[in-house]
Amino acid sequence: MKYKYSDEATAGHLLLFEGEEGFDRHYFSRDRGNKYFTIAWNTGPAQSITIDGAEHAFQSNSLVTLLFDQSFTFEKAEDILAWQFNREFYCIIDHDHEVSCVGFLFGSTEHLFINLDDEAVHKLKLLRDMFKAELKTTDNIQHEMLQVLLKRMISYATRLARSEFVPEKKIKEDKYHLLRQFNLLVETHFRQEHSVSFYADKLHKSPKTLSNLFATYNQKSPSQVIQERVLVEAKRLLAYTPRSIKEIAYELGFEDAAYFSNFFKKHTQSSPLDFRNPAPIAKVGK
């Protein structure tokens, strides 16, 4: 079943999907005009989710968060409960002081699969029921009530993700927010800026300070985060658009197509052309 709230004045949308067999998203074609953020809950057995062409395991009773410009399909969409919303309904950047999720909960390179214990499952079921009740109630405070519920949903998902992925004993609150600011800056500028020094300067930190912080948080360096974001976008543009390799190179901030091709092959062991047009798999004769 699909529930939808629309605000004609702001073009804000909130959607809830439950048991929808055809639930998916194709950003570069059918869904280009609908810029929805997604929080998906696998309520059934373990299955797979394909995000921008890459397949991932999606365990039973876990959440995944997805950006508005990502494409995805589920192995068993009928087992998915999902919330979708656009910036016009609730802008997570403008309201970051309320939910503290920007640069952490929603990302293009690190997909957070958040495991749910029995208590979390119980709370999400209560939230689901409250959403459904409010989506069926048309009155002058419906918009406000749905925003309150969405804020609670995002805040709770952020809290669960932090408890699972952020080493609280090692990273204090200010360091956590610095990581989020770095990730947001990368998302904003990766098409033009590929150097750690650019982002360090924006944050008024040294590149070494950022490197030490990321070493505490995970095994990736700031430069790897930037490179992976560029690679993700390159793969998406190669797979889903007809743009030439030269056009893609220019769009992603490379001086020429050869430099871009060398960068892509170094990190993927495949040229951009081979990635776009993979060789057919030879059939083994009987």
PDB file of C-alpha atoms in Angstrom:
ATOM      1  CA  MET A   1       0.000   0.000   0.000  1.00  0.00           C
ATOM      2  CA  LYS A   2       1.158   3.537  -0.765  1.00  0.00           C
ATOM      3  CA  TYR A   3       0.251   6.556   1.372  1.00  0.00           C
ATOM      4  CA  LYS A   4       1.070  10.083   0.197  1.00  0.00           C
ATOM      5  CA  TYR A   5       0.801  13.566   1.642  1.00  0.00           C
ATOM      6  CA  SER A   6       1.246  16.566  -0.672  1.00  0.00           C
ATOM      7  CA  ASP A   7       1.397  20.249   0.188  1.00  0.00           C
ATOM      8  CA  GLU A   8       0.313  22.200  -2.875  1.00  0.00           C
ATOM      9  CA  ALA A   9       1.698  25.469  -1.516  1.00  0.00           C
ATOM     10  CA  THR A  10       5.267  24.214  -1.064  1.00  0.00           C
ATOM     11  CA  ALA A  11       5.314  21.117  -3.338  1.00  0.00           C
ATOM     12  CA  GLY A  12       6.352  19.144  -0.263  1.00  0.00           C
ATOM     13  CA  HIS A  13       5.758  15.394  -0.358  1.00  0.00           C
ATOM     14  CA  LEU A  14       5.853  12.627   2.235  1.00  0.00           C
ATOM     15  CA  LEU A  15       5.234   9.009   1.229  1.00  0.00           C
ATOM     16  CA  LEU A  16       4.927   5.723   3.081  1.00  0.00           C
ATOM     17  CA  PHE A  17       5.212   2.383   1.248  1.00  0.00           C
ATOM     18  CA  GLU A  18       4.230  -0.950   2.765  1.00  0.00           C
ATOM     19  CA  GLY A  19       3.942  -4.225   0.854  1.00  0.00           C
ATOM     20  CA  GLU A  20       4.421  -2.555  -2.552  1.00  0.00           C
ATOM     21  CA  GLU A  21       5.827  -5.135  -4.991  1.00  0.00           C
ATOM     22  CA  GLY A  22       6.995  -2.519  -7.500  1.00  0.00           C
ATOM     23  CA  PHE A  23       8.708  -0.202  -5.036  1.00  0.00           C
ATOM     24  CA  ASP A  24      12.032   0.998  -6.504  1.00  0.00           C
ATOM     25  CA  ARG A  25      13.690   4.173  -7.758  1.00  0.00           C
ATOM     26  CA  HIS A  26      15.321   5.099 -11.087  1.00  0.00           C
ATOM     27  CA  TYR A  27      16.846   8.529 -10.661  1.00  0.00           C
ATOM     28  CA  PHE A  28      18.252   9.050 -14.161  1.00  0.00           C
ATOM     29  CA  SER A  29      14.991   8.212 -15.928  1.00  0.00           C
ATOM     30  CA  ARG A  30      11.501   7.826 -14.470  1.00  0.00           C
ATOM     31  CA  ASP A  31      12.163   9.455 -11.085  1.00  0.00           C
ATOM     32  CA  ARG A  32      14.466  12.323 -12.073  1.00  0.00           C
ATOM     33  CA  GLY A  33      11.865  14.923 -11.183  1.00  0.00           C
ATOM     34  CA  ASN A  34      11.023  13.458  -7.755  1.00  0.00           C
ATOM     35  CA  LYS A  35      13.931  14.156  -5.442  1.00  0.00           C
ATOM     36  CA  TYR A  36      12.998  11.916  -2.546  1.00  0.00           C
ATOM     37  CA  PHE A  37      15.210  10.883   0.353  1.00  0.00           C
ATOM     38  CA  THR A  38      14.425   7.320   1.449  1.00  0.00           C
ATOM     39  CA  ILE A  39      14.533   5.376   4.709  1.00  0.00           C
ATOM     40  CA  ALA A  40      13.841   1.683   4.001  1.00  0.00           C
ATOM     41  CA  TRP A  41      13.209  -1.068   6.546  1.00  0.00           C
ATOM     42  CA  ASN A  42      13.490  -4.734   5.577  1.00  0.00           C
ATOM     43  CA  THR A  43      10.706  -6.301   7.644  1.00  0.00           C
ATOM     44  CA  GLY A  44      11.125  -9.757   6.075  1.00  0.00           C
ATOM     45  CA  PRO A  45      13.964 -12.280   5.668  1.00  0.00           C
ATOM     46  CA  ALA A  46      17.419 -11.236   4.473  1.00  0.00           C
ATOM     47  CA  GLN A  47      17.465 -10.125   0.849  1.00  0.00           C
ATOM     48  CA  SER A  48      19.542  -7.997  -1.502  1.00  0.00           C
ATOM     49  CA  ILE A  49      19.301  -4.350  -2.489  1.00  0.00           C
ATOM     50  CA  THR A  50      20.954  -2.955  -5.611  1.00  0.00           C
ATOM     51  CA  ILE A  51      22.081   0.660  -5.198  1.00  0.00           C
ATOM     52  CA  ASP A  52      23.362   2.465  -8.287  1.00  0.00           C
ATOM     53  CA  GLY A  53      24.134  -0.875  -9.924  1.00  0.00           C
ATOM     54  CA  ALA A  54      25.988  -2.414  -6.952  1.00  0.00           C
ATOM     55  CA  GLU A  55      24.367  -5.258  -5.013  1.00  0.00           C
ATOM     56  CA  HIS A  56      24.404  -5.235  -1.194  1.00  0.00           C
ATOM     57  CA  ALA A  57      23.129  -7.622   1.468  1.00  0.00           C
ATOM     58  CA  PHE A  58      20.080  -6.244   3.271  1.00  0.00           C
ATOM     59  CA  GLN A  59      19.597  -8.174   6.485  1.00  0.00           C
ATOM     60  CA  SER A  60      16.281  -8.873   8.159  1.00  0.00           C
ATOM     61  CA  ASN A  61      15.102  -6.084  10.479  1.00  0.00           C
ATOM     62  CA  SER A  62      17.611  -3.494   9.359  1.00  0.00           C
ATOM     63  CA  LEU A  63      17.348   0.009   7.944  1.00  0.00           C
ATOM     64  CA  VAL A  64      19.134   1.645   5.032  1.00  0.00           C
ATOM     65  CA  THR A  65      19.086   5.339   4.134  1.00  0.00           C
ATOM     66  CA  LEU A  66      19.337   6.599   0.549  1.00  0.00           C
ATOM     67  CA  LEU A  67      19.901   9.977  -1.062  1.00  0.00           C
ATOM     68  CA  PHE A  68      17.480  11.560  -3.509  1.00  0.00           C
ATOM     69  CA  ASP A  69      19.817  11.043  -6.496  1.00  0.00           C
ATOM     70  CA  GLN A  70      20.390   7.311  -5.965  1.00  0.00           C
ATOM     71  CA  SER A  71      18.708   4.504  -7.888  1.00  0.00           C
ATOM     72  CA  PHE A  72      17.755   1.290  -6.131  1.00  0.00           C
ATOM     73  CA  THR A  73      15.815  -1.957  -6.465  1.00  0.00           C
ATOM     74  CA  PHE A  74      14.984  -4.660  -3.932  1.00  0.00           C
ATOM     75  CA  GLU A  75      15.037  -8.426  -4.321  1.00  0.00           C
ATOM     76  CA  LYS A  76      11.708  -8.591  -2.431  1.00  0.00           C
ATOM     77  CA  ALA A  77      10.156  -5.134  -2.454  1.00  0.00           C
ATOM     78  CA  GLU A  78       6.961  -6.477  -0.879  1.00  0.00           C
ATOM     79  CA  ASP A  79       8.883  -6.937   2.404  1.00  0.00           C
ATOM     80  CA  ILE A  80      10.012  -3.309   2.491  1.00  0.00           C
ATOM     81  CA  LEU A  81       8.499  -0.566   4.612  1.00  0.00           C
ATOM     82  CA  ALA A  82       9.805   2.791   3.385  1.00  0.00           C
ATOM     83  CA  TRP A  83       9.468   6.474   4.098  1.00  0.00           C
ATOM     84  CA  GLN A  84      10.232   9.028   1.389  1.00  0.00           C
ATOM     85  CA  PHE A  85      10.289  12.815   1.584  1.00  0.00           C
ATOM     86  CA  ASN A  86      11.641  15.736  -0.399  1.00  0.00           C
ATOM     87  CA  ARG A  87      13.415  18.900   0.702  1.00  0.00           C
ATOM     88  CA  GLU A  88      10.270  20.945   0.260  1.00  0.00           C
ATOM     89  CA  PHE A  89       8.559  18.865   2.936  1.00  0.00           C
ATOM     90  CA  TYR A  90      11.540  18.686   5.299  1.00  0.00           C
ATOM     91  CA  CYS A  91      15.039  19.962   4.529  1.00  0.00           C
ATOM     92  CA  ILE A  92      17.559  18.055   6.612  1.00  0.00           C
ATOM     93  CA  ILE A  93      20.197  20.746   6.000  1.00  0.00           C
ATOM     94  CA  ASP A  94      18.032  23.624   7.204  1.00  0.00           C
ATOM     95  CA  HIS A  95      16.930  21.560  10.202  1.00  0.00           C
ATOM     96  CA  ASP A  96      20.272  19.943  11.008  1.00  0.00           C
ATOM     97  CA  HIS A  97      20.191  21.417  14.511  1.00  0.00           C
ATOM     98  CA  GLU A  98      17.097  19.276  15.114  1.00  0.00           C
ATOM     99  CA  VAL A  99      18.216  15.902  13.707  1.00  0.00           C
ATOM    100  CA  SER A 100      22.056  16.128  13.334  1.00  0.00           C
ATOM    101  CA  CYS A 101      22.091  13.675  10.419  1.00  0.00           C
ATOM    102  CA  VAL A 102      23.581  15.668   7.525  1.00  0.00           C
ATOM    103  CA  GLY A 103      26.874  14.185   6.373  1.00  0.00           C
ATOM    104  CA  PHE A 104      26.292  10.978   8.320  1.00  0.00           C
ATOM    105  CA  LEU A 105      22.942   9.237   7.972  1.00  0.00           C
ATOM    106  CA  PHE A 106      22.538   9.863   4.239  1.00  0.00           C
ATOM    107  CA  GLY A 107      25.604   9.231   2.080  1.00  0.00           C
ATOM    108  CA  SER A 108      26.649   8.328  -1.455  1.00  0.00           C
ATOM    109  CA  THR A 109      29.637   6.111  -0.712  1.00  0.00           C
ATOM    110  CA  GLU A 110      28.984   4.606   2.717  1.00  0.00           C
ATOM    111  CA  HIS A 111      25.609   2.878   2.882  1.00  0.00           C
ATOM    112  CA  LEU A 112      24.587   2.555   6.534  1.00  0.00           C
ATOM    113  CA  PHE A 113      22.749  -0.686   7.143  1.00  0.00           C
ATOM    114  CA  ILE A 114      21.442  -0.198  10.672  1.00  0.00           C
ATOM    115  CA  ASN A 115      20.568  -3.312  12.636  1.00  0.00           C
ATOM    116  CA  LEU A 116      17.401  -3.213  14.739  1.00  0.00           C
ATOM    117  CA  ASP A 117      16.996  -4.986  18.062  1.00  0.00           C
ATOM    118  CA  ASP A 118      13.607  -5.950  19.490  1.00  0.00           C
ATOM    119  CA  GLU A 119      13.143  -2.574  21.179  1.00  0.00           C
ATOM    120  CA  ALA A 120      13.928  -0.695  17.953  1.00  0.00           C
ATOM    121  CA  VAL A 121      11.519  -2.879  15.974  1.00  0.00           C
ATOM    122  CA  HIS A 122       8.798  -2.165  18.517  1.00  0.00           C
ATOM    123  CA  LYS A 123       9.402   1.605  18.352  1.00  0.00           C
ATOM    124  CA  LEU A 124       9.437   1.652  14.549  1.00  0.00           C
ATOM    125  CA  LYS A 125       6.167  -0.267  14.427  1.00  0.00           C
ATOM    126  CA  LEU A 126       4.622   2.345  16.701  1.00  0.00           C
ATOM    127  CA  LEU A 127       5.973   5.108  14.465  1.00  0.00           C
ATOM    128  CA  ARG A 128       4.623   3.339  11.381  1.00  0.00           C
ATOM    129  CA  ASP A 129       1.164   3.163  12.923  1.00  0.00           C
ATOM    130  CA  MET A 130       1.297   6.840  13.888  1.00  0.00           C
ATOM    131  CA  PHE A 131       2.349   7.815  10.362  1.00  0.00           C
ATOM    132  CA  LYS A 132      -0.496   5.804   8.854  1.00  0.00           C
ATOM    133  CA  ALA A 133      -3.024   7.374  11.204  1.00  0.00           C
ATOM    134  CA  GLU A 134      -1.852  10.917  10.424  1.00  0.00           C
ATOM    135  CA  LEU A 135      -1.677  10.259   6.662  1.00  0.00           C
ATOM    136  CA  LYS A 136      -5.362   9.307   6.836  1.00  0.00           C
ATOM    137  CA  THR A 137      -6.283  12.384   8.880  1.00  0.00           C
ATOM    138  CA  THR A 138      -6.939  15.503   6.804  1.00  0.00           C
ATOM    139  CA  ASP A 139      -7.038  18.605   8.970  1.00  0.00           C
ATOM    140  CA  ASN A 140      -5.245  21.927   9.383  1.00  0.00           C
ATOM    141  CA  ILE A 141      -2.396  20.477  11.479  1.00  0.00           C
ATOM    142  CA  GLN A 142      -1.700  17.385   9.360  1.00  0.00           C
ATOM    143  CA  HIS A 143       1.447  18.891   7.826  1.00  0.00           C
ATOM    144  CA  GLU A 144       2.841  19.878  11.222  1.00  0.00           C
ATOM    145  CA  MET A 145       2.064  16.482  12.755  1.00  0.00           C
ATOM    146  CA  LEU A 146       3.716  14.597   9.904  1.00  0.00           C
ATOM    147  CA  GLN A 147       6.825  16.790  10.138  1.00  0.00           C
ATOM    148  CA  VAL A 148       7.077  16.068  13.871  1.00  0.00           C
ATOM    149  CA  LEU A 149       6.823  12.326  13.194  1.00  0.00           C
ATOM    150  CA  LEU A 150       9.446  12.499  10.434  1.00  0.00           C
ATOM    151  CA  LYS A 151      11.836  14.413  12.702  1.00  0.00           C
ATOM    152  CA  ARG A 152      11.367  11.751  15.350  1.00  0.00           C
ATOM    153  CA  MET A 153      11.992   9.026  12.758  1.00  0.00           C
ATOM    154  CA  ILE A 154      15.194  10.634  11.443  1.00  0.00           C
ATOM    155  CA  SER A 155      16.486  11.436  14.937  1.00  0.00           C
ATOM    156  CA  TYR A 156      15.882   7.881  16.088  1.00  0.00           C
ATOM    157  CA  ALA A 157      17.576   6.382  13.011  1.00  0.00           C
ATOM    158  CA  THR A 158      20.545   8.716  13.563  1.00  0.00           C
ATOM    159  CA  ARG A 159      20.797   7.637  17.204  1.00  0.00           C
ATOM    160  CA  LEU A 160      20.737   3.965  16.222  1.00  0.00           C
ATOM    161  CA  ALA A 161      23.364   4.504  13.527  1.00  0.00           C
ATOM    162  CA  ARG A 162      25.660   6.416  15.876  1.00  0.00           C
ATOM    163  CA  SER A 163      25.473   3.695  18.511  1.00  0.00           C
ATOM    164  CA  GLU A 164      26.437   1.102  15.885  1.00  0.00           C
ATOM    165  CA  PHE A 165      29.004   2.914  13.748  1.00  0.00           C
ATOM    166  CA  VAL A 166      30.554   5.747  15.759  1.00  0.00           C
ATOM    167  CA  PRO A 167      33.046   4.845  18.511  1.00  0.00           C
ATOM    168  CA  GLU A 168      31.688   7.168  21.198  1.00  0.00           C
ATOM    169  CA  LYS A 169      34.671   6.662  23.513  1.00  0.00           C
ATOM    170  CA  LYS A 170      37.060   7.846  20.820  1.00  0.00           C
ATOM    171  CA  ILE A 171      35.037  10.546  19.096  1.00  0.00           C
ATOM    172  CA  LYS A 172      33.579  13.403  21.096  1.00  0.00           C
ATOM    173  CA  GLU A 173      30.593  15.418  19.911  1.00  0.00           C
ATOM    174  CA  ASP A 174      32.647  18.169  18.255  1.00  0.00           C
ATOM    175  CA  LYS A 175      34.696  15.590  16.349  1.00  0.00           C
ATOM    176  CA  TYR A 176      31.540  13.842  15.162  1.00  0.00           C
ATOM    177  CA  HIS A 177      30.191  17.130  13.807  1.00  0.00           C
ATOM    178  CA  LEU A 178      33.534  17.825  12.103  1.00  0.00           C
ATOM    179  CA  LEU A 179      33.259  14.498  10.279  1.00  0.00           C
ATOM    180  CA  ARG A 180      29.746  15.387   9.177  1.00  0.00           C
ATOM    181  CA  GLN A 181      30.854  18.806   7.953  1.00  0.00           C
ATOM    182  CA  PHE A 182      33.656  17.239   5.935  1.00  0.00           C
ATOM    183  CA  ASN A 183      31.276  14.751   4.307  1.00  0.00           C
ATOM    184  CA  LEU A 184      28.805  17.503   3.465  1.00  0.00           C
ATOM    185  CA  LEU A 185      31.547  19.652   1.936  1.00  0.00           C
ATOM    186  CA  VAL A 186      32.698  16.706  -0.190  1.00  0.00           C
ATOM    187  CA  GLU A 187      29.133  16.134  -1.378  1.00  0.00           C
ATOM    188  CA  THR A 188      28.909  19.803  -2.324  1.00  0.00           C
ATOM    189  CA  HIS A 189      32.296  20.296  -3.999  1.00  0.00           C
ATOM    190  CA  PHE A 190      33.594  16.902  -5.212  1.00  0.00           C
ATOM    191  CA  ARG A 191      32.928  17.767  -8.862  1.00  0.00           C
ATOM    192  CA  GLN A 192      35.412  20.632  -8.710  1.00  0.00           C
ATOM    193  CA  GLU A 193      37.733  19.949  -5.762  1.00  0.00           C
ATOM    194  CA  HIS A 194      39.709  16.722  -5.249  1.00  0.00           C
ATOM    195  CA  SER A 195      42.377  17.813  -2.769  1.00  0.00           C
ATOM    196  CA  VAL A 196      42.202  17.316   0.990  1.00  0.00           C
ATOM    197  CA  SER A 197      43.773  20.735   1.532  1.00  0.00           C
ATOM    198  CA  PHE A 198      40.721  22.470   0.016  1.00  0.00           C
ATOM    199  CA  TYR A 199      38.366  20.837   2.524  1.00  0.00           C
ATOM    200  CA  ALA A 200      40.782  21.275   5.418  1.00  0.00           C
ATOM    201  CA  ASP A 201      40.973  24.982   4.663  1.00  0.00           C
ATOM    202  CA  LYS A 202      37.157  25.238   4.584  1.00  0.00           C
ATOM    203  CA  LEU A 203      37.035  23.612   8.016  1.00  0.00           C
ATOM    204  CA  HIS A 204      39.944  25.704   9.371  1.00  0.00           C
ATOM    205  CA  LYS A 205      41.893  22.523  10.112  1.00  0.00           C
ATOM    206  CA  SER A 206      45.127  21.079   8.811  1.00  0.00           C
ATOM    207  CA  PRO A 207      45.079  18.077   6.445  1.00  0.00           C
ATOM    208  CA  LYS A 208      46.942  16.100   9.115  1.00  0.00           C
ATOM    209  CA  THR A 209      44.231  16.853  11.701  1.00  0.00           C
ATOM    210  CA  LEU A 210      41.598  15.500   9.321  1.00  0.00           C
ATOM    211  CA  SER A 211      43.681  12.412   8.574  1.00  0.00           C
ATOM    212  CA  ASN A 212      44.120  11.666  12.285  1.00  0.00           C
ATOM    213  CA  LEU A 213      40.396  12.089  12.901  1.00  0.00           C
ATOM    214  CA  PHE A 214      39.445   9.725  10.086  1.00  0.00           C
ATOM    215  CA  ALA A 215      41.985   7.183  11.308  1.00  0.00           C
ATOM    216  CA  THR A 216      40.140   7.160  14.625  1.00  0.00           C
ATOM    217  CA  TYR A 217      36.735   6.864  12.987  1.00  0.00           C
ATOM    218  CA  ASN A 218      37.500   4.273  10.302  1.00  0.00           C
ATOM    219  CA  GLN A 219      40.270   3.023   8.059  1.00  0.00           C
ATOM    220  CA  LYS A 220      39.656   5.412   5.179  1.00  0.00           C
ATOM    221  CA  SER A 221      41.628   8.594   4.739  1.00  0.00           C
ATOM    222  CA  PRO A 222      40.057  11.918   3.701  1.00  0.00           C
ATOM    223  CA  SER A 223      41.559  11.524   0.227  1.00  0.00           C
ATOM    224  CA  GLN A 224      39.965   8.078  -0.117  1.00  0.00           C
ATOM    225  CA  VAL A 225      36.567   9.540   0.830  1.00  0.00           C
ATOM    226  CA  ILE A 226      36.931  12.171  -1.903  1.00  0.00           C
ATOM    227  CA  GLN A 227      38.143   9.664  -4.486  1.00  0.00           C
ATOM    228  CA  GLU A 228      35.338   7.214  -3.716  1.00  0.00           C
ATOM    229  CA  ARG A 229      32.731   9.955  -4.095  1.00  0.00           C
ATOM    230  CA  VAL A 230      34.164  10.877  -7.513  1.00  0.00           C
ATOM    231  CA  LEU A 231      34.228   7.203  -8.547  1.00  0.00           C
ATOM    232  CA  VAL A 232      30.627   6.619  -7.455  1.00  0.00           C
ATOM    233  CA  GLU A 233      29.465   9.540  -9.570  1.00  0.00           C
ATOM    234  CA  ALA A 234      31.614   8.458 -12.514  1.00  0.00           C
ATOM    235  CA  LYS A 235      30.108   4.967 -12.445  1.00  0.00           C
ATOM    236  CA  ARG A 236      26.585   6.356 -12.249  1.00  0.00           C
ATOM    237  CA  LEU A 237      27.144   8.697 -15.185  1.00  0.00           C
ATOM    238  CA  LEU A 238      28.760   5.931 -17.257  1.00  0.00           C
ATOM    239  CA  ALA A 239      26.011   3.429 -16.477  1.00  0.00           C
ATOM    240  CA  TYR A 240      22.906   5.585 -16.655  1.00  0.00           C
ATOM    241  CA  THR A 241      23.619   8.476 -19.043  1.00  0.00           C
ATOM    242  CA  PRO A 242      24.713   8.752 -22.696  1.00  0.00           C
ATOM    243  CA  ARG A 243      27.299  11.431 -21.904  1.00  0.00           C
ATOM    244  CA  SER A 244      30.694  10.953 -23.508  1.00  0.00           C
ATOM    245  CA  ILE A 245      33.732  10.081 -21.427  1.00  0.00           C
ATOM    246  CA  LYS A 246      35.124  13.519 -22.204  1.00  0.00           C
ATOM    247  CA  GLU A 247      31.932  15.185 -20.941  1.00  0.00           C
ATOM    248  CA  ILE A 248      31.967  13.084 -17.768  1.00  0.00           C
ATOM    249  CA  ALA A 249      35.632  13.888 -17.159  1.00  0.00           C
ATOM    250  CA  TYR A 250      34.932  17.603 -17.472  1.00  0.00           C
ATOM    251  CA  GLU A 251      31.847  17.381 -15.231  1.00  0.00           C
ATOM    252  CA  LEU A 252      33.910  15.683 -12.514  1.00  0.00           C
ATOM    253  CA  GLY A 253      36.675  18.277 -12.526  1.00  0.00           C
ATOM    254  CA  PHE A 254      39.359  16.529 -14.591  1.00  0.00           C
ATOM    255  CA  GLU A 255      41.501  18.538 -16.984  1.00  0.00           C
ATOM    256  CA  ASP A 256      41.245  15.999 -19.781  1.00  0.00           C
ATOM    257  CA  ALA A 257      39.686  12.628 -20.590  1.00  0.00           C
ATOM    258  CA  ALA A 258      43.020  10.783 -20.452  1.00  0.00           C
ATOM    259  CA  TYR A 259      43.667  11.906 -16.867  1.00  0.00           C
ATOM    260  CA  PHE A 260      40.161  10.831 -15.891  1.00  0.00           C
ATOM    261  CA  SER A 261      40.574   7.453 -17.632  1.00  0.00           C
ATOM    262  CA  ASN A 262      43.846   6.802 -15.799  1.00  0.00           C
ATOM    263  CA  PHE A 263      42.236   7.727 -12.477  1.00  0.00           C
ATOM    264  CA  PHE A 264      39.232   5.479 -13.127  1.00  0.00           C
ATOM    265  CA  LYS A 265      41.338   2.496 -14.224  1.00  0.00           C
ATOM    266  CA  LYS A 266      43.714   2.867 -11.270  1.00  0.00           C
ATOM    267  CA  HIS A 267      40.847   2.511  -8.807  1.00  0.00           C
ATOM    268  CA  THR A 268      38.580   0.060 -10.644  1.00  0.00           C
ATOM    269  CA  GLN A 269      40.983  -1.974 -12.820  1.00  0.00           C
ATOM    270  CA  SER A 270      38.703  -1.131 -15.730  1.00  0.00           C
ATOM    271  CA  SER A 271      38.705   1.679 -18.261  1.00  0.00           C
ATOM    272  CA  PRO A 272      35.627   3.924 -18.415  1.00  0.00           C
ATOM    273  CA  LEU A 273      34.795   2.494 -21.845  1.00  0.00           C
ATOM    274  CA  ASP A 274      35.057  -1.129 -20.649  1.00  0.00           C
ATOM    275  CA  PHE A 275      32.953  -0.296 -17.593  1.00  0.00           C
ATOM    276  CA  ARG A 276      30.243   1.178 -19.803  1.00  0.00           C
ATOM    277  CA  ASN A 277      30.413  -1.655 -22.344  1.00  0.00           C
ATOM    278  CA  PRO A 278      31.530  -4.806 -20.495  1.00  0.00           C
ATOM    279  CA  ALA A 279      32.664  -7.726 -22.599  1.00  0.00           C
ATOM    280  CA  PRO A 280      30.033 -10.462 -22.897  1.00  0.00           C
ATOM    281  CA  ILE A 281      30.576 -13.535 -20.748  1.00  0.00           C
ATOM    282  CA  ALA A 282      31.633 -16.449 -22.904  1.00  0.00           C
ATOM    283  CA  LYS A 283      29.292 -19.416 -22.783  1.00  0.00           C
ATOM    284  CA  VAL A 284      30.835 -22.723 -21.810  1.00  0.00           C
ATOM    285  CA  GLY A 285      29.988 -25.456 -24.306  1.00  0.00           C
ATOM    286  CA  LYS A 286      28.489 -28.691 -23.122  1.00  0.00           C
TER     287      LYS A 286
END
